[in-house]
Amino acid sequence: GIRDLVRSRGLGDVYKRQALLNSVSHDFRTPLVTITGTLSSLDTEIHLLDKQAQQNLIRQALHEAEKLNRLVSNLLNISRLESGALQLQLEPVDVQDLIGATLEQMKNRIDRPINIVLPDQIPLISADFVLLQQALMNLVENAIKYSPEDAPVDIEVHCLDQQLVIDIADRGPGIEEKEIPYIFEKFYRVKNHEKPSGTGLGLAIVKGIMDAHQATIKVIPRNGGGMIFRLQFPQPGDLLKE
């Protein structure tokens, strides 16, 4: 009856909270252990290490600190999205600048070629630059994570049906059709990947950011293997290039 329904819903909430706690605690603990161990080595053994070894340890600690920063950023963003506290700071955005700024911020964790295809004329879009940058970073990071080590990531900008389109394409194992409806849900991770990692928040945040812009994201199987994540922005021609 009603009592059982209330109890079952309450149990579902417990499971969701437990899933979040387990995922986040693991993702926090792993880089923290590395950072602590690295700094401890530098503190106690620095006189035994040559300059190259010291630089390697510092880079390792920095890499893990950046992972922590991204995790905190994703947690804050999903919280803002769910609470309705996300306020867009709209401005005319040049997509070429957006892509360049995104890749520059990611340069320390990009380990493969990024192929970029741009048309001669790109209309501006009205968007929140910082939030779109976060969405692009999540998608590029996702493409890198699920692709073979040497496979490039392709970013293509074009216009389609009066919309500005940004495609982020990978050569990963792809996503089964039955999984596609769920990939933008919180904590969902694709089942066919050998080593799923992360909290499963990245794509949920991208979807929330696109919804806030009244724009869309689609997932399309790619010829030759892999997936295309397509961002579509309506009526790009309304803004004139300054």
Tab-separated table of C-alpha atoms in Angstrom:
chain	number	residue	atom	x	y	z
A	1	GLY	CA	0.000	0.000	0.000
A	2	ILE	CA	0.966	3.646	0.522
A	3	ARG	CA	3.282	2.732	3.384
A	4	ASP	CA	5.180	0.289	1.179
A	5	LEU	CA	5.385	2.889	-1.602
A	6	VAL	CA	6.794	5.491	0.775
A	7	ARG	CA	9.243	2.961	2.128
A	8	SER	CA	10.358	1.916	-1.371
A	9	ARG	CA	10.855	5.524	-2.450
A	10	GLY	CA	12.844	6.237	0.668
A	11	LEU	CA	15.017	3.198	0.005
A	12	GLY	CA	15.575	4.398	-3.559
A	13	ASP	CA	16.807	7.728	-2.238
A	14	VAL	CA	19.172	5.908	0.114
A	15	TYR	CA	20.570	3.883	-2.769
A	16	LYS	CA	21.060	7.036	-4.835
A	17	ARG	CA	22.847	8.798	-1.998
A	18	GLN	CA	24.978	5.704	-1.396
A	19	ALA	CA	25.874	5.508	-5.100
A	20	LEU	CA	26.936	9.155	-5.040
A	21	LEU	CA	28.936	8.688	-1.828
A	22	ASN	CA	30.711	5.571	-3.110
A	23	SER	CA	31.555	7.127	-6.471
A	24	VAL	CA	32.668	10.502	-5.164
A	25	SER	CA	34.615	9.129	-2.207
A	26	HIS	CA	36.582	6.831	-4.528
A	27	ASP	CA	37.274	9.625	-7.002
A	28	PHE	CA	38.385	11.930	-4.210
A	29	ARG	CA	40.473	9.345	-2.390
A	30	THR	CA	42.508	8.120	-5.371
A	31	PRO	CA	44.052	11.474	-6.391
A	32	LEU	CA	44.402	12.538	-2.748
A	33	VAL	CA	46.469	9.429	-1.988
A	34	THR	CA	48.691	10.178	-4.994
A	35	ILE	CA	49.086	13.845	-4.074
A	36	THR	CA	49.859	13.025	-0.441
A	37	GLY	CA	52.401	10.362	-1.409
A	38	THR	CA	54.050	12.631	-3.957
A	39	LEU	CA	54.367	15.581	-1.581
A	40	SER	CA	55.623	13.286	1.158
A	41	SER	CA	58.361	12.016	-1.159
A	42	LEU	CA	59.345	15.553	-2.055
A	43	ASP	CA	59.395	16.528	1.612
A	44	THR	CA	61.490	13.632	2.917
A	45	GLU	CA	63.582	12.544	-0.073
A	46	ILE	CA	64.108	15.691	-2.117
A	47	HIS	CA	67.851	15.577	-1.417
A	48	LEU	CA	67.967	12.114	-3.036
A	49	LEU	CA	66.125	13.137	-6.192
A	50	ASP	CA	67.618	14.791	-9.241
A	51	LYS	CA	65.890	17.743	-10.863
A	52	GLN	CA	64.100	15.609	-13.463
A	53	ALA	CA	62.694	13.282	-10.823
A	54	GLN	CA	61.480	16.261	-8.794
A	55	GLN	CA	59.765	17.746	-11.853
A	56	ASN	CA	58.085	14.409	-12.617
A	57	LEU	CA	56.680	14.197	-9.098
A	58	ILE	CA	55.439	17.795	-9.236
A	59	ARG	CA	53.729	17.164	-12.576
A	60	GLN	CA	52.100	14.029	-11.188
A	61	ALA	CA	50.762	15.914	-8.165
A	62	LEU	CA	49.533	18.749	-10.407
A	63	HIS	CA	47.739	16.293	-12.698
A	64	GLU	CA	45.924	14.706	-9.760
A	65	ALA	CA	45.074	18.128	-8.303
A	66	GLU	CA	43.508	19.086	-11.644
A	67	LYS	CA	41.400	15.905	-11.509
A	68	LEU	CA	40.157	16.914	-8.072
A	69	ASN	CA	39.345	20.395	-9.335
A	70	ARG	CA	37.302	18.962	-12.211
A	71	LEU	CA	35.441	16.664	-9.834
A	72	VAL	CA	34.539	19.535	-7.508
A	73	SER	CA	33.490	21.656	-10.493
A	74	ASN	CA	31.207	18.893	-11.777
A	75	LEU	CA	29.647	18.388	-8.351
A	76	LEU	CA	28.988	22.108	-7.978
A	77	ASN	CA	27.547	22.351	-11.475
A	78	ILE	CA	25.170	19.404	-11.028
A	79	SER	CA	24.044	20.884	-7.716
A	80	ARG	CA	23.360	24.259	-9.351
A	81	LEU	CA	21.503	22.623	-12.224
A	82	GLU	CA	19.273	20.562	-9.945
A	83	SER	CA	18.514	23.423	-7.572
A	84	GLY	CA	17.624	25.807	-10.392
A	85	ALA	CA	20.361	28.162	-9.227
A	86	LEU	CA	22.129	28.170	-12.595
A	87	GLN	CA	21.990	31.681	-14.041
A	88	LEU	CA	23.212	32.118	-17.608
A	89	GLN	CA	25.508	35.045	-18.347
A	90	LEU	CA	24.602	35.419	-22.010
A	91	GLU	CA	26.945	37.161	-24.422
A	92	PRO	CA	27.861	36.920	-28.128
A	93	VAL	CA	30.167	33.903	-28.337
A	94	ASP	CA	32.623	33.195	-31.141
A	95	VAL	CA	32.688	29.387	-31.392
A	96	GLN	CA	36.243	29.378	-32.759
A	97	ASP	CA	37.406	31.277	-29.659
A	98	LEU	CA	35.360	28.926	-27.476
A	99	ILE	CA	37.025	25.826	-28.910
A	100	GLY	CA	40.493	27.398	-28.702
A	101	ALA	CA	40.031	28.436	-25.068
A	102	THR	CA	38.690	25.002	-24.159
A	103	LEU	CA	41.618	23.114	-25.684
A	104	GLU	CA	44.119	25.555	-24.169
A	105	GLN	CA	42.691	24.899	-20.712
A	106	MET	CA	42.904	21.140	-21.358
A	107	LYS	CA	46.389	21.110	-22.876
A	108	ASN	CA	47.976	19.232	-19.968
A	109	ARG	CA	45.595	16.295	-20.317
A	110	ILE	CA	45.235	16.007	-24.100
A	111	ASP	CA	47.334	13.044	-25.207
A	112	ARG	CA	46.378	12.813	-28.879
A	113	PRO	CA	45.704	14.949	-31.963
A	114	ILE	CA	42.563	17.087	-31.971
A	115	ASN	CA	41.409	17.684	-35.537
A	116	ILE	CA	39.340	20.849	-35.964
A	117	VAL	CA	37.250	21.682	-39.029
A	118	LEU	CA	35.738	25.169	-39.230
A	119	PRO	CA	33.752	26.895	-41.976
A	120	ASP	CA	34.964	30.182	-43.442
A	121	GLN	CA	32.143	32.116	-41.779
A	122	ILE	CA	30.912	31.225	-38.305
A	123	PRO	CA	27.932	33.147	-36.935
A	124	LEU	CA	28.020	34.075	-33.273
A	125	ILE	CA	25.725	32.404	-30.787
A	126	SER	CA	24.170	33.880	-27.667
A	127	ALA	CA	25.540	31.780	-24.838
A	128	ASP	CA	27.292	31.592	-21.496
A	129	PHE	CA	30.960	31.242	-22.503
A	130	VAL	CA	32.135	29.677	-19.222
A	131	LEU	CA	29.350	27.089	-19.061
A	132	LEU	CA	29.755	26.093	-22.714
A	133	GLN	CA	33.470	25.741	-22.124
A	134	GLN	CA	32.672	23.317	-19.285
A	135	ALA	CA	30.341	21.353	-21.565
A	136	LEU	CA	32.967	21.115	-24.326
A	137	MET	CA	35.661	20.058	-21.854
A	138	ASN	CA	33.435	17.265	-20.555
A	139	LEU	CA	32.752	16.034	-24.095
A	140	VAL	CA	36.381	16.169	-25.245
A	141	GLU	CA	37.508	14.449	-22.052
A	142	ASN	CA	34.835	11.810	-22.574
A	143	ALA	CA	35.988	11.239	-26.175
A	144	ILE	CA	39.602	10.838	-25.030
A	145	LYS	CA	38.685	8.470	-22.204
A	146	TYR	CA	36.671	6.089	-24.370
A	147	SER	CA	38.930	6.087	-27.454
A	148	PRO	CA	42.032	4.002	-28.244
A	149	GLU	CA	45.258	5.698	-27.153
A	150	ASP	CA	46.343	6.881	-30.609
A	151	ALA	CA	42.893	7.739	-31.978
A	152	PRO	CA	42.363	11.459	-32.662
A	153	VAL	CA	39.309	13.401	-31.571
A	154	ASP	CA	37.526	15.350	-34.302
A	155	ILE	CA	35.708	18.649	-33.715
A	156	GLU	CA	33.684	20.032	-36.607
A	157	VAL	CA	31.592	23.200	-36.733
A	158	HIS	CA	28.943	23.654	-39.416
A	159	CYS	CA	25.443	24.991	-40.009
A	160	LEU	CA	22.504	22.625	-40.357
A	161	ASP	CA	18.834	23.569	-40.779
A	162	GLN	CA	19.400	27.137	-39.558
A	163	GLN	CA	21.284	25.895	-36.522
A	164	LEU	CA	24.924	26.143	-35.563
A	165	VAL	CA	26.310	22.666	-34.920
A	166	ILE	CA	29.399	21.553	-33.005
A	167	ASP	CA	30.266	17.875	-33.482
A	168	ILE	CA	32.697	16.136	-31.116
A	169	ALA	CA	33.515	12.758	-32.640
A	170	ASP	CA	35.557	9.842	-31.289
A	171	ARG	CA	36.736	6.425	-32.458
A	172	GLY	CA	35.749	4.590	-29.310
A	173	PRO	CA	33.807	1.313	-29.004
A	174	GLY	CA	30.506	3.110	-29.543
A	175	ILE	CA	27.342	2.980	-27.474
A	176	GLU	CA	24.674	0.335	-27.845
A	177	GLU	CA	21.376	1.737	-29.065
A	178	LYS	CA	19.552	0.525	-25.950
A	179	GLU	CA	21.934	2.544	-23.741
A	180	ILE	CA	21.660	5.876	-25.588
A	181	PRO	CA	18.486	7.042	-23.761
A	182	TYR	CA	20.300	6.702	-20.410
A	183	ILE	CA	23.751	8.164	-21.021
A	184	PHE	CA	22.742	11.678	-19.913
A	185	GLU	CA	21.437	10.458	-16.557
A	186	LYS	CA	23.457	11.079	-13.391
A	187	PHE	CA	25.901	8.314	-12.417
A	188	TYR	CA	25.246	6.315	-15.618
A	189	ARG	CA	28.338	4.808	-17.194
A	190	VAL	CA	28.432	2.928	-20.488
A	191	LYS	CA	28.476	-0.807	-19.853
A	192	ASN	CA	30.644	-1.919	-22.784
A	193	HIS	CA	33.728	0.045	-21.739
A	194	GLU	CA	36.452	-2.133	-20.229
A	195	LYS	CA	37.405	0.310	-17.482
A	196	PRO	CA	34.551	2.698	-16.714
A	197	SER	CA	35.726	5.513	-14.481
A	198	GLY	CA	34.512	8.791	-13.076
A	199	THR	CA	31.308	9.718	-11.330
A	200	GLY	CA	29.049	9.561	-14.358
A	201	LEU	CA	28.197	13.250	-13.996
A	202	GLY	CA	29.955	14.699	-17.049
A	203	LEU	CA	27.279	14.021	-19.674
A	204	ALA	CA	24.453	14.888	-17.264
A	205	ILE	CA	26.050	18.305	-16.810
A	206	VAL	CA	26.432	18.785	-20.567
A	207	LYS	CA	22.730	17.990	-21.035
A	208	GLY	CA	21.758	20.409	-18.266
A	209	ILE	CA	23.887	23.200	-19.733
A	210	MET	CA	22.409	22.669	-23.197
A	211	ASP	CA	18.867	22.610	-21.809
A	212	ALA	CA	19.549	25.886	-20.003
A	213	HIS	CA	20.553	27.394	-23.371
A	214	GLN	CA	17.388	26.006	-25.000
A	215	ALA	CA	19.732	24.068	-27.248
A	216	THR	CA	20.012	20.346	-27.888
A	217	ILE	CA	22.547	17.542	-27.736
A	218	LYS	CA	22.275	14.414	-29.852
A	219	VAL	CA	24.289	11.196	-29.944
A	220	ILE	CA	24.911	9.697	-33.377
A	221	PRO	CA	26.768	6.463	-34.253
A	222	ARG	CA	29.775	7.295	-36.419
A	223	ASN	CA	30.601	5.585	-39.696
A	224	GLY	CA	33.743	3.537	-39.176
A	225	GLY	CA	33.212	3.231	-35.428
A	226	GLY	CA	32.789	5.576	-32.529
A	227	MET	CA	30.198	8.206	-31.687
A	228	ILE	CA	29.380	11.817	-32.530
A	229	PHE	CA	28.107	14.109	-29.782
A	230	ARG	CA	26.274	16.903	-31.579
A	231	LEU	CA	25.544	20.267	-29.971
A	232	GLN	CA	22.922	22.295	-31.829
A	233	PHE	CA	22.207	25.966	-31.199
A	234	PRO	CA	19.109	27.602	-32.713
A	235	GLN	CA	19.107	30.647	-34.975
A	236	PRO	CA	22.812	31.445	-35.016
A	237	GLY	CA	22.312	34.137	-37.631
A	238	ASP	CA	20.493	36.461	-35.231
A	239	LEU	CA	23.816	37.835	-33.960
A	240	LEU	CA	26.153	39.747	-36.235
A	241	LYS	CA	29.883	39.368	-35.880
A	242	GLU	CA	31.339	42.401	-34.145
